[in-house]
Coordinates of C-alpha atoms and ligand atoms in Angstrom, one line a residue:
M1 CA 80.2 122.6 4.3
C2 CA 82.6 120.2 6.3
G3 CA 85.4 121.1 8.6
I4 CA 89.1 120.1 8.2
V5 CA 92.0 120.3 10.6
A6 CA 95.7 119.6 10.1
Y7 CA 98.5 119.5 12.6
V8 CA 102.3 119.1 12.4
G9 CA 104.4 119.7 15.5
P10 CA 106.0 118.0 18.5
K11 CA 102.9 116.9 20.3
E12 CA 100.6 113.9 19.8
A13 CA 98.4 114.9 16.9
A14 CA 95.2 113.0 17.5
P15 CA 93.9 114.9 20.6
L16 CA 94.7 118.2 19.1
I17 CA 92.9 117.4 15.8
L18 CA 89.9 116.0 17.7
E19 CA 89.7 119.2 19.8
G20 CA 89.9 121.2 16.6
L21 CA 87.1 119.2 15.0
R22 CA 84.9 119.6 18.0
R23 CA 85.0 123.4 17.4
L24 CA 84.1 122.8 13.8
E25 CA 81.2 120.5 14.4
Y26 CA 78.8 123.3 13.4
R27 CA 80.2 122.8 9.9
G28 CA 78.9 119.2 9.7
Y29 CA 78.2 116.1 11.8
D30 CA 77.4 113.3 9.4
S31 CA 80.7 111.5 10.0
A32 CA 84.2 112.2 11.2
G33 CA 87.7 110.8 10.7
I34 CA 91.4 111.3 11.3
A35 CA 94.6 110.1 9.8
V36 CA 97.8 110.2 11.9
R37 CA 101.3 109.5 10.6
S38 CA 103.6 107.6 12.9
D39 CA 107.4 107.1 12.4
A40 CA 107.0 103.4 13.0
G41 CA 108.4 101.1 10.3
G42 CA 109.7 104.0 8.2
G43 CA 106.3 105.7 8.2
T44 CA 102.7 104.4 8.5
L45 CA 99.3 105.9 8.5
A46 CA 96.6 105.1 11.1
V47 CA 93.1 106.1 9.8
V48 CA 90.1 106.1 12.0
R49 CA 86.6 106.9 10.6
C50 CA 83.1 106.8 12.0
E51 CA 79.7 107.5 10.8
G52 CA 77.7 110.0 12.9
K53 CA 78.8 112.7 15.3
L54 CA 82.3 113.4 16.5
A55 CA 81.7 111.7 19.8
R56 CA 81.8 108.4 18.1
L57 CA 85.2 109.1 16.6
E58 CA 86.4 110.3 20.0
E59 CA 85.3 107.0 21.5
A60 CA 87.0 105.0 18.8
V61 CA 90.2 107.0 19.2
R62 CA 90.1 106.5 23.0
R63 CA 89.9 102.8 22.5
A64 CA 92.8 102.6 20.1
P65 CA 94.7 105.9 20.1
P66 CA 96.8 106.4 16.9
S67 CA 100.2 107.7 17.8
G68 CA 102.1 110.3 15.8
T69 CA 102.8 114.0 15.6
R70 CA 101.2 115.0 12.3
G71 CA 97.9 114.3 10.8
V72 CA 94.6 115.5 9.4
G73 CA 91.0 115.3 10.5
H74 CA 87.5 115.9 9.1
T75 CA 84.0 116.4 10.2
R76 CA 81.6 115.9 7.3
W77 CA 78.5 117.5 6.0
A78 CA 77.6 115.1 3.2
T79 CA 77.2 116.4 -0.4
H80 CA 78.2 113.4 -2.5
G81 CA 77.7 109.9 -1.1
R82 CA 75.4 109.2 1.8
P83 CA 76.6 109.6 5.4
S84 CA 78.3 106.4 6.3
E85 CA 81.7 105.1 7.5
R86 CA 82.6 104.1 3.9
N87 CA 82.1 107.7 2.8
A88 CA 83.7 109.3 5.8
H89 CA 87.0 111.2 5.3
P90 CA 89.9 110.8 5.1
P91 CA 90.0 108.4 2.2
Q92 CA 93.3 106.6 2.0
V93 CA 94.9 105.4 -1.2
G94 CA 98.3 103.7 -1.0
R95 CA 100.5 105.8 1.3
V96 CA 98.4 109.0 1.3
A97 CA 95.2 110.2 3.1
V98 CA 93.4 113.4 2.3
V99 CA 90.6 115.4 3.8
H100 CA 88.4 117.8 1.8
N101 CA 85.8 120.5 2.2
G102 CA 84.1 121.5 -1.0
I103 CA 82.5 120.1 -4.1
I104 CA 84.6 118.6 -6.9
E105 CA 82.6 119.3 -10.0
N106 CA 84.4 117.1 -12.4
H107 CA 84.7 114.1 -10.1
L108 CA 82.7 111.7 -12.3
E109 CA 84.8 112.4 -15.3
V110 CA 88.1 112.0 -13.4
R111 CA 86.7 108.9 -11.7
R112 CA 85.9 107.3 -15.0
R113 CA 89.4 108.0 -16.3
L114 CA 91.0 106.5 -13.1
E115 CA 88.7 103.5 -13.2
G116 CA 89.7 103.0 -16.8
Q117 CA 93.3 102.7 -15.6
G118 CA 92.3 99.9 -13.3
R119 CA 91.9 101.9 -10.1
T120 CA 89.1 100.8 -7.8
F121 CA 87.1 103.2 -5.6
A122 CA 86.0 102.4 -2.1
S123 CA 83.5 105.2 -1.6
E124 CA 80.9 107.3 -3.4
T125 CA 82.5 110.6 -2.5
D126 CA 83.8 113.2 -4.9
T127 CA 86.9 113.5 -2.6
E128 CA 88.2 110.0 -3.3
I129 CA 89.5 111.1 -6.7
A130 CA 91.8 113.6 -4.9
A131 CA 93.4 110.7 -2.9
H132 CA 93.8 108.7 -6.1
L133 CA 95.4 111.6 -8.0
L134 CA 97.8 112.1 -5.1
D135 CA 98.7 108.5 -5.0
E136 CA 99.1 108.4 -8.8
A137 CA 101.7 111.2 -8.6
L138 CA 103.5 109.8 -5.6
A139 CA 103.7 106.5 -7.2
A140 CA 105.3 108.2 -10.2
G141 CA 108.0 109.6 -7.9
A142 CA 106.6 113.1 -7.2
S143 CA 107.1 114.7 -3.8
L144 CA 104.0 115.3 -1.7
V145 CA 103.9 119.0 -2.7
E146 CA 104.4 118.2 -6.4
A147 CA 101.7 115.5 -6.1
M148 CA 99.3 118.1 -4.7
R149 CA 100.2 120.5 -7.5
R150 CA 99.4 117.8 -10.1
A151 CA 96.2 116.8 -8.3
V152 CA 94.7 120.2 -8.1
R153 CA 95.4 120.9 -11.7
Q154 CA 93.0 118.1 -12.6
I155 CA 90.3 119.2 -10.1
E156 CA 87.5 121.6 -10.9
G157 CA 85.3 123.0 -8.2
S158 CA 85.7 124.1 -4.7
Y159 CA 88.2 122.6 -2.3
A160 CA 90.2 122.9 0.8
L161 CA 92.4 119.9 0.9
A162 CA 94.9 118.6 3.5
A163 CA 97.0 115.6 2.7
V164 CA 99.3 113.4 4.9
D165 CA 101.7 110.9 3.4
A166 CA 103.1 107.9 5.3
R167 CA 106.6 108.4 3.8
T168 CA 106.9 112.2 3.9
G169 CA 107.8 112.4 7.6
D170 CA 108.2 116.1 8.1
R171 CA 105.4 117.9 6.3
L172 CA 101.8 118.1 5.4
V173 CA 100.4 119.8 2.2
V174 CA 97.2 121.8 1.9
A175 CA 95.5 123.5 -1.0
K176 CA 92.6 125.9 -1.3
N177 CA 90.1 127.1 -3.9
A178 CA 86.7 128.6 -3.0
S179 CA 86.5 126.8 0.3
P180 CA 88.0 128.5 3.4
L181 CA 91.4 127.4 4.7
I182 CA 93.3 129.2 7.5
L183 CA 96.9 128.4 8.5
G184 CA 97.7 128.7 12.2
I185 CA 101.2 129.7 13.0
G186 CA 102.3 128.2 16.3
D187 CA 105.7 128.1 18.1
G188 CA 107.4 125.0 16.7
E189 CA 104.0 123.7 15.4
M190 CA 101.7 124.5 12.5
F191 CA 98.0 124.1 12.0
A192 CA 95.5 124.4 9.1
A193 CA 91.8 124.5 9.5
S194 CA 88.5 125.4 7.8
D195 CA 87.9 128.1 10.4
I196 CA 89.6 130.0 13.1
P197 CA 87.9 128.3 16.2
A198 CA 89.8 125.1 15.5
I199 CA 93.2 126.7 16.0
L200 CA 92.4 129.5 18.4
P201 CA 93.2 127.5 21.6
Y202 CA 96.7 127.0 20.4
T203 CA 97.6 130.2 18.5
N204 CA 96.0 133.5 17.5
R205 CA 98.4 134.0 14.6
V206 CA 96.8 133.1 11.3
I207 CA 97.2 133.4 7.6
P208 CA 94.1 132.9 5.5
L209 CA 95.0 131.1 2.2
E210 CA 93.8 132.6 -1.0
E211 CA 92.2 131.1 -4.1
G212 CA 94.4 128.6 -5.9
E213 CA 97.1 128.6 -3.2
L214 CA 99.0 125.7 -1.9
A215 CA 101.0 125.4 1.3
E216 CA 103.6 123.1 2.8
L217 CA 103.5 122.9 6.6
T218 CA 106.5 121.8 8.7
R219 CA 107.1 122.2 12.4
D220 CA 109.1 125.3 11.7
G221 CA 107.1 127.2 9.2
V222 CA 104.8 127.4 6.2
R223 CA 105.7 127.8 2.6
I224 CA 102.9 129.2 0.4
E225 CA 102.8 129.2 -3.4
D226 CA 100.2 130.5 -5.9
A227 CA 98.5 128.5 -8.6
A228 CA 101.5 129.0 -10.9
G229 CA 103.9 127.6 -8.3
R230 CA 105.4 131.0 -7.5
P231 CA 106.3 131.6 -3.8
V232 CA 104.0 133.9 -2.0
S233 CA 104.7 135.8 1.2
R234 CA 101.8 136.7 3.3
A235 CA 101.4 138.8 6.5
V236 CA 100.4 137.0 9.7
R237 CA 97.2 138.3 11.3
R238 CA 96.4 138.3 15.0
I239 CA 92.9 137.3 16.0
D240 CA 91.5 138.7 19.3
W241 CA 88.2 136.8 19.4
S242 CA 87.1 134.6 22.2
P243 CA 86.6 130.9 21.1
L244 CA 82.8 131.3 21.2
Q245 CA 82.9 134.5 19.1
A246 CA 85.2 132.7 16.7
E247 CA 82.7 129.8 16.3
K248 CA 80.1 132.4 15.2
G249 CA 82.7 133.9 12.8
G250 CA 82.8 137.0 15.0
F251 CA 79.1 137.5 14.6
K252 CA 76.9 137.9 17.6
H253 CA 74.5 135.1 16.6
F254 CA 74.6 132.1 14.2
M255 CA 71.6 133.6 12.4
L256 CA 73.6 136.8 11.5
K257 CA 76.5 134.6 10.4
E258 CA 74.2 132.5 8.3
I259 CA 72.6 135.7 6.7
H260 CA 76.1 136.6 5.6
E261 CA 76.8 133.1 4.3
Q262 CA 73.9 133.3 1.9
P263 CA 75.9 134.3 -1.2
R264 CA 78.1 131.2 -0.6
A265 CA 75.1 129.0 -0.1
V266 CA 73.7 130.1 -3.5
E267 CA 77.1 129.8 -5.1
D268 CA 77.5 126.2 -3.9
T269 CA 74.0 125.2 -4.9
L270 CA 74.6 126.5 -8.4
R271 CA 78.1 125.0 -8.6
G272 CA 78.6 122.4 -11.3
R273 CA 74.9 122.6 -12.4
I274 CA 75.2 125.1 -15.2
V275 CA 77.2 123.8 -18.1
A276 CA 80.2 125.9 -19.1
D277 CA 78.7 127.6 -22.1
R278 CA 75.6 128.4 -20.1
T279 CA 73.3 126.7 -22.5
G280 CA 72.4 123.8 -20.3
V281 CA 71.4 123.0 -16.7
F282 CA 72.5 119.6 -15.4
L283 CA 70.8 118.3 -12.2
E284 CA 72.7 115.1 -11.2
G285 CA 70.5 112.9 -9.1
A286 CA 67.2 114.6 -10.0
E287 CA 66.2 111.9 -12.4
L288 CA 64.6 114.2 -14.8
D289 CA 65.6 113.3 -18.4
D290 CA 64.2 115.2 -21.3
E291 CA 61.4 112.7 -22.0
T292 CA 60.3 112.8 -18.4
A293 CA 60.5 116.6 -18.3
R294 CA 58.3 116.8 -21.5
S295 CA 55.8 114.4 -20.2
L296 CA 54.9 116.4 -17.1
H297 CA 51.4 118.0 -17.0
R298 CA 51.9 119.8 -13.7
V299 CA 54.3 120.4 -10.9
V300 CA 53.0 120.5 -7.3
L301 CA 55.4 121.9 -4.7
V302 CA 54.8 120.8 -1.1
A303 CA 56.5 122.3 1.9
C304 CA 56.2 123.9 5.4
G305 CA 57.3 127.1 6.9
T306 CA 60.1 129.0 5.2
S307 CA 60.4 126.2 2.7
F308 CA 56.8 126.8 1.7
H309 CA 57.8 130.4 0.8
A310 CA 60.6 129.1 -1.4
A311 CA 58.1 126.7 -2.9
M312 CA 55.9 129.6 -3.8
S313 CA 58.8 131.3 -5.5
G314 CA 59.5 128.0 -7.3
Q315 CA 55.9 127.9 -8.5
R316 CA 56.3 131.4 -10.1
W317 CA 59.5 130.4 -11.9
L318 CA 58.0 127.1 -13.1
E319 CA 55.1 128.9 -14.6
G320 CA 57.0 132.0 -15.9
L321 CA 60.2 130.4 -17.1
A322 CA 59.3 126.8 -17.8
G323 CA 55.7 127.3 -18.9
V324 CA 54.6 124.4 -16.9
P325 CA 51.4 124.5 -14.7
A326 CA 52.6 124.7 -11.1
V327 CA 51.0 125.1 -7.7
A328 CA 52.6 125.4 -4.2
E329 CA 50.8 123.7 -1.4
L330 CA 51.2 123.6 2.4
A331 CA 52.3 120.0 3.0
S332 CA 49.9 119.7 6.0
E333 CA 46.9 120.8 4.0
F334 CA 47.9 118.7 0.9
R335 CA 48.1 115.5 3.0
G336 CA 45.0 116.4 4.9
R337 CA 42.7 116.3 1.9
E338 CA 42.1 113.9 -1.0
P339 CA 44.5 115.6 -3.4
I340 CA 44.2 114.7 -7.1
V341 CA 47.7 113.8 -8.2
G342 CA 48.8 111.2 -10.6
E343 CA 51.5 109.9 -13.0
H344 CA 51.9 113.0 -15.0
D345 CA 52.5 115.2 -12.0
L346 CA 55.9 116.0 -10.5
V347 CA 55.6 116.6 -6.8
V348 CA 58.5 118.6 -5.5
A349 CA 59.0 118.2 -1.7
V350 CA 61.0 121.2 -0.4
S351 CA 62.5 120.7 3.0
Q352 CA 65.7 122.0 4.5
S353 CA 66.0 119.1 7.0
G354 CA 64.5 116.5 4.7
E355 CA 62.7 115.2 7.8
T356 CA 59.6 117.4 8.3
I357 CA 56.8 115.0 9.0
D358 CA 54.1 116.8 7.0
T359 CA 56.3 117.2 3.9
L360 CA 57.4 113.6 4.2
A361 CA 53.8 112.4 4.5
A362 CA 52.7 114.6 1.5
A363 CA 55.5 113.1 -0.6
K364 CA 54.6 109.6 0.3
L365 CA 50.9 110.1 -0.3
A366 CA 51.6 111.6 -3.8
R367 CA 54.0 108.7 -4.6
E368 CA 51.3 106.2 -3.7
R369 CA 49.0 108.0 -6.1
G370 CA 51.5 107.6 -8.9
A371 CA 53.2 110.9 -9.0
R372 CA 56.9 111.3 -9.5
I373 CA 58.6 112.8 -6.4
L374 CA 61.6 115.1 -6.4
A375 CA 63.1 116.1 -3.1
V376 CA 64.8 119.5 -2.7
A377 CA 66.6 119.0 0.6
N378 CA 69.7 120.3 2.4
V379 CA 70.5 117.1 4.3
L380 CA 71.9 114.2 2.2
D381 CA 70.0 111.0 2.3
S382 CA 67.4 112.3 4.8
A383 CA 63.9 110.8 4.9
I384 CA 62.3 112.9 2.2
P385 CA 65.1 112.2 -0.4
R386 CA 64.9 108.6 0.5
A387 CA 61.1 108.6 -0.2
A388 CA 61.6 110.4 -3.5
H389 CA 62.5 109.2 -7.0
G390 CA 65.2 111.9 -7.4
S391 CA 66.8 114.6 -5.3
L392 CA 68.1 118.0 -6.0
Y393 CA 70.3 119.0 -3.0
T394 CA 70.8 122.5 -1.8
H395 CA 74.4 123.0 -0.6
A396 CA 73.9 125.5 2.2
G397 CA 75.8 123.4 4.8
P398 CA 74.3 123.0 8.3
E399 CA 72.1 125.8 9.4
I400 CA 72.2 126.3 13.2
G401 CA 69.8 129.2 13.7
V402 CA 66.3 127.9 14.0
A403 CA 64.9 130.7 11.7
S404 CA 66.0 129.6 8.3
T405 CA 67.9 132.0 6.1
K406 CA 70.7 130.5 4.0
C407 CA 68.7 127.3 3.4
F408 CA 65.9 129.5 2.0
V409 CA 68.0 131.2 -0.6
A410 CA 69.7 127.9 -1.4
Q411 CA 66.2 126.5 -2.0
L412 CA 65.5 129.4 -4.3
A413 CA 68.6 128.6 -6.3
A414 CA 67.7 125.0 -6.6
L415 CA 64.1 125.8 -7.7
A416 CA 65.3 128.4 -10.2
L417 CA 67.6 125.7 -11.7
L418 CA 64.7 123.3 -11.8
A419 CA 62.6 125.8 -13.7
L420 CA 65.5 126.4 -16.2
R421 CA 66.0 122.7 -16.6
L422 CA 62.3 122.1 -17.4
G423 CA 62.0 125.2 -19.5
S424 CA 64.8 124.1 -21.8
A425 CA 63.8 120.5 -22.0
R426 CA 60.2 121.5 -22.8
G427 CA 61.3 124.0 -25.5
R428 CA 60.0 127.0 -23.6
L429 CA 63.5 128.5 -23.4
D430 CA 65.8 128.6 -26.4
A431 CA 69.6 128.6 -26.0
G432 CA 69.8 132.3 -26.0
G433 CA 67.1 132.8 -23.4
L434 CA 68.6 130.1 -21.2
A435 CA 72.1 131.6 -21.5
E436 CA 70.7 135.0 -20.4
L437 CA 69.0 133.5 -17.4
T438 CA 71.9 131.3 -16.3
A439 CA 74.3 134.2 -16.6
A440 CA 72.0 136.3 -14.4
L441 CA 71.7 133.5 -11.9
L442 CA 75.5 133.1 -11.7
R443 CA 75.8 136.8 -10.9
I444 CA 73.3 136.6 -8.0
P445 CA 75.8 135.7 -5.3
G446 CA 77.8 138.8 -6.1
R447 CA 74.7 140.9 -6.1
M448 CA 73.7 139.4 -2.8
R449 CA 77.0 140.4 -1.2
E450 CA 76.5 143.9 -2.3
A451 CA 72.9 144.0 -1.0
I452 CA 73.9 142.6 2.4
A453 CA 76.7 145.2 2.7
R454 CA 74.3 148.0 1.6
N455 CA 71.7 147.1 4.2
S456 CA 73.8 146.5 7.2
G457 CA 72.5 149.8 8.5
V458 CA 68.9 148.6 9.0
E459 CA 69.9 148.2 12.7
T460 CA 69.0 151.8 13.3
L461 CA 65.7 151.4 11.5
G462 CA 65.0 148.3 13.6
R463 CA 65.5 150.2 16.8
A464 CA 63.2 152.9 15.7
L465 CA 60.4 150.5 14.9
A466 CA 61.0 147.8 17.5
S467 CA 58.2 148.9 19.8
A468 CA 55.4 148.6 17.1
P469 CA 53.3 145.7 18.1
N470 CA 51.7 144.9 14.7
W471 CA 53.3 144.9 11.2
L472 CA 52.0 144.3 7.7
Y473 CA 54.2 143.0 4.9
L474 CA 52.9 143.5 1.3
G475 CA 54.1 142.1 -2.0
R476 CA 52.7 141.1 -5.4
G477 CA 53.7 138.4 -7.8
R478 CA 57.2 137.2 -7.1
S479 CA 57.4 139.5 -4.1
Y480 CA 54.4 138.1 -2.4
P481 CA 56.3 135.0 -1.0
I482 CA 59.0 137.4 0.1
A483 CA 56.5 139.5 2.0
L484 CA 55.3 136.3 3.7
E485 CA 58.9 135.3 4.5
G486 CA 59.7 138.7 5.9
A487 CA 56.7 138.6 8.2
L488 CA 57.5 135.1 9.3
K489 CA 61.1 136.0 10.2
L490 CA 59.9 138.9 12.3
K491 CA 57.4 136.9 14.2
E492 CA 59.6 133.9 14.7
I493 CA 62.5 135.7 16.3
S494 CA 61.2 138.9 17.7
Y495 CA 57.7 137.7 18.8
I496 CA 56.1 140.7 17.2
H497 CA 52.8 140.1 15.4
A498 CA 53.4 140.4 11.6
E499 CA 51.2 139.5 8.7
G500 CA 52.3 138.9 5.2
Y501 CA 49.6 139.7 2.6
A502 CA 49.2 139.7 -1.1
A503 CA 49.0 143.5 -1.8
G504 CA 46.0 143.0 -4.1
E505 CA 44.1 141.7 -1.2
M506 CA 44.8 144.6 1.1
K507 CA 41.6 146.3 0.3
H508 CA 39.7 143.2 1.4
G509 CA 40.6 143.4 5.0
P510 CA 44.0 144.5 6.3
I511 CA 43.5 148.1 5.3
A512 CA 41.1 148.4 8.2
L513 CA 44.1 147.8 10.6
I514 CA 46.3 150.6 9.3
D515 CA 47.0 153.7 11.3
R516 CA 50.1 155.6 12.2
N517 CA 51.4 152.9 14.6
V518 CA 51.6 150.2 11.9
P519 CA 54.8 149.7 10.0
V520 CA 54.0 148.5 6.5
V521 CA 56.9 146.8 4.7
A522 CA 56.3 147.0 1.0
V523 CA 58.3 144.8 -1.3
V524 CA 58.3 146.9 -4.5
P525 CA 61.0 146.1 -7.1
H526 CA 60.7 147.8 -10.5
D527 CA 59.0 144.9 -12.2
E528 CA 55.7 144.5 -14.0
Q529 CA 53.8 144.8 -10.7
F530 CA 55.5 148.1 -9.8
E531 CA 52.7 150.5 -10.7
K532 CA 50.1 148.4 -8.8
M533 CA 52.4 148.2 -5.8
M534 CA 52.9 151.9 -5.8
G535 CA 49.1 152.2 -5.7
N536 CA 49.1 150.2 -2.5
V537 CA 52.0 152.2 -1.0
H538 CA 49.9 155.4 -1.7
E539 CA 46.9 153.9 0.0
V540 CA 48.8 152.9 3.2
H541 CA 50.7 156.2 3.2
A542 CA 47.4 158.1 3.0
R543 CA 46.4 156.3 6.2
E544 CA 49.6 157.4 7.9
A545 CA 51.3 154.0 8.0
R546 CA 55.0 154.0 8.5
V547 CA 56.1 152.7 5.2
V548 CA 59.4 150.8 4.8
A549 CA 59.9 150.1 1.1
V550 CA 62.2 147.4 -0.2
T551 CA 63.2 148.1 -3.8
D552 CA 65.9 147.5 -6.3
R553 CA 66.9 151.1 -7.1
E554 CA 66.2 154.6 -5.8
D555 CA 62.8 156.0 -6.8
P556 CA 61.9 159.6 -5.9
E557 CA 58.2 158.9 -5.5
L558 CA 58.8 155.9 -3.3
R559 CA 61.2 158.0 -1.2
T560 CA 58.5 160.7 -0.5
L561 CA 56.0 158.1 0.6
S562 CA 58.3 156.1 2.8
E563 CA 59.9 156.5 6.2
E564 CA 62.8 154.4 4.9
V565 CA 63.7 153.0 1.5
L566 CA 65.9 149.9 1.5
T567 CA 67.5 149.3 -1.9
V568 CA 69.0 146.0 -2.8
G569 CA 70.4 146.6 -6.4
E570 CA 69.2 145.2 -9.7
T571 CA 69.1 141.8 -11.3
L572 CA 66.7 140.3 -13.9
P573 CA 63.2 141.0 -12.5
A574 CA 62.6 137.2 -12.2
F575 CA 65.4 136.8 -9.7
S576 CA 64.6 139.8 -7.4
P577 CA 63.5 137.5 -4.5
F578 CA 67.2 136.5 -3.9
L579 CA 67.8 140.2 -3.1
T580 CA 64.6 141.6 -1.7
V581 CA 64.5 139.0 1.1
L582 CA 67.9 140.1 2.5
P583 CA 67.0 143.4 4.2
L584 CA 63.9 141.7 5.6
Q585 CA 66.0 139.1 7.3
L586 CA 68.4 141.7 8.6
L587 CA 65.5 143.9 9.9
A588 CA 64.0 141.0 11.8
Y589 CA 67.3 140.0 13.2
H590 CA 68.2 143.5 14.4
I591 CA 64.7 144.0 16.0
A592 CA 65.0 140.7 17.8
D593 CA 68.5 141.4 18.9
F594 CA 67.5 144.8 20.2
K595 CA 64.6 143.2 22.1
G596 CA 67.0 140.7 23.5
T597 CA 65.2 137.5 22.5
D598 CA 67.0 134.2 22.0
V599 CA 67.6 134.8 18.3
D600 CA 69.2 131.4 17.5
Q601 CA 66.7 129.4 19.5
P602 CA 63.4 131.3 19.7
R603 CA 60.9 130.1 22.2
N604 CA 58.5 127.3 21.2
L605 CA 60.1 126.7 17.8
A606 CA 62.2 123.7 16.7
K607 CA 64.6 123.5 13.8
T608 CA 63.1 120.3 12.6
V609 CA 59.4 119.4 13.1
T610 CA 59.2 115.6 13.1
V611 CA 56.0 115.3 15.2
E612 CA 52.5 116.2 14.0
Ligands
LIG701 C1 60.5 124.6 11.2 C2 61.7 125.5 11.2 C3 61.6 126.4 9.9 C4 61.4 125.6 8.7 C5 60.3 124.6 8.8 C6 60.3 123.6 7.7 O1 59.3 125.4 11.4 O2 61.7 126.3 12.3 O3 62.8 127.2 9.8 O4 61.2 126.4 7.6 O5 60.3 123.9 10.0 O6 61.4 122.8 7.8 P1 62.1 122.0 6.6 O7 63.2 121.3 7.3 O8 61.1 121.1 6.1 O9 62.5 123.0 5.6

């Protein structure tokens, strides 16, 4: 994620940009920076950048306020290059400074070309190439807008960019592709930002830019053009949200917003990792070359909480798609025994925060015993990636709700990629098989969007069931981790007792609990476990349980046995967890909201558990 803000108008830019960034801090807080243009000496740029939270930048600006009436600002959630001042935005090259939200996929290639021409780079970020490309064009005599046109033509990936040039006094230029960018239309002043809250205190008149568009902002107006350079005219929208509502994107809670951000989290995690012809998976930074991949005897996944459920899904993909022995372990249990791990084991430590103490300790223990460690984390350069040999980052952006949602599906995406990478390196998947799976994976975000839209009505079901004190969630095979995750979500935020169980084990205990007061959520997609799961559904139905079925497509038999059937749409059976988890998150959310609990910060829970 990352938040960007741009301002051009009659007022001092720095305080306005800082205020905007403060409202975007939920998008990232690894570092922050601003660039302000002043008219002094025919045009100069003052750039201030700080590692850490925005407060540090505010302090630095207070000490030496940059003066000028146009500028850009950035609050960073690191994706390429560790959080540091050096990697903070905006990078400045020559007379131009630029801020960026997104992931530039071809940055290494462009960087090599630019270095070959004698350019030197000051940071490890993907963004710095944009500053060089702008500088290259400006130096060749292009205007700022023409420089942006030329730069974006050479960039692949997602970006919202805003550039300020020391010599172009009257305007800023912005561009957008697959990262949000909103123009704010003021009275004699113009804004651009990643999200509405940043501009809402100044204007409620906005124009969201669309893919491939570029805009020039002056005090008096905006000029928008499409990717082909044709002028575009766009209606101005009026926003009537309060600033707090706006921060939550109009959603009542961050958790609900994050549930809706999940397709994007998966998209960003897949971005740039599947080669264009779909016959290869490229995991930069994971340090898994073909020889290493082939030499592995086993993969051990260690994690806690929701990340453990992602790890369990990963185990199933590693076995089923990569043909490699795999096991998922609770990190606290793994580190609490004398685990047998060694040099032919890959230990995958899955952690949203990258800081969870048990997962960190498990990774360190395995490393001491000679295993190769791969971190799957959402926070760049956090403790677990630092303790690992390689890292595979999820790109979910910061997650504010304590109950994890978008980080979970991003972990699923990362682990599916890992399975495909190992499967192809080890010869388990041929080019055709890999292409089929990668194509299906790339379609997942679209399917997720449909599934979320289709299930927004679970609110009514949630109200009907909210008073039930005990719930059972059942699944088999790839749906078992999803049953566990559904039950965890319900207990975390609604404080209702819920148990996730492997459906095959139901007869060995939980069936004794079932009566007409117990909702049973059955995760039952049409896969190889379908018939067996239907057997379980019959059994609980016969005992009068209130069955809520989660499935991929309508099924008459399931319909007659269930109080409610939640359909999520179809994908390759292997990837159904991406979809089946969605109604379970929404159901838990709506029950908690109906009960009036503190959804985003449930009692007794912490986002990151760094104590034992
Ligand atoms: C806490 C959080 C959970 C999270 C778990 C593991 O319990 O509330 O949402 O799944 O920690 O955290 P990690 O950062 O390692 O994924």
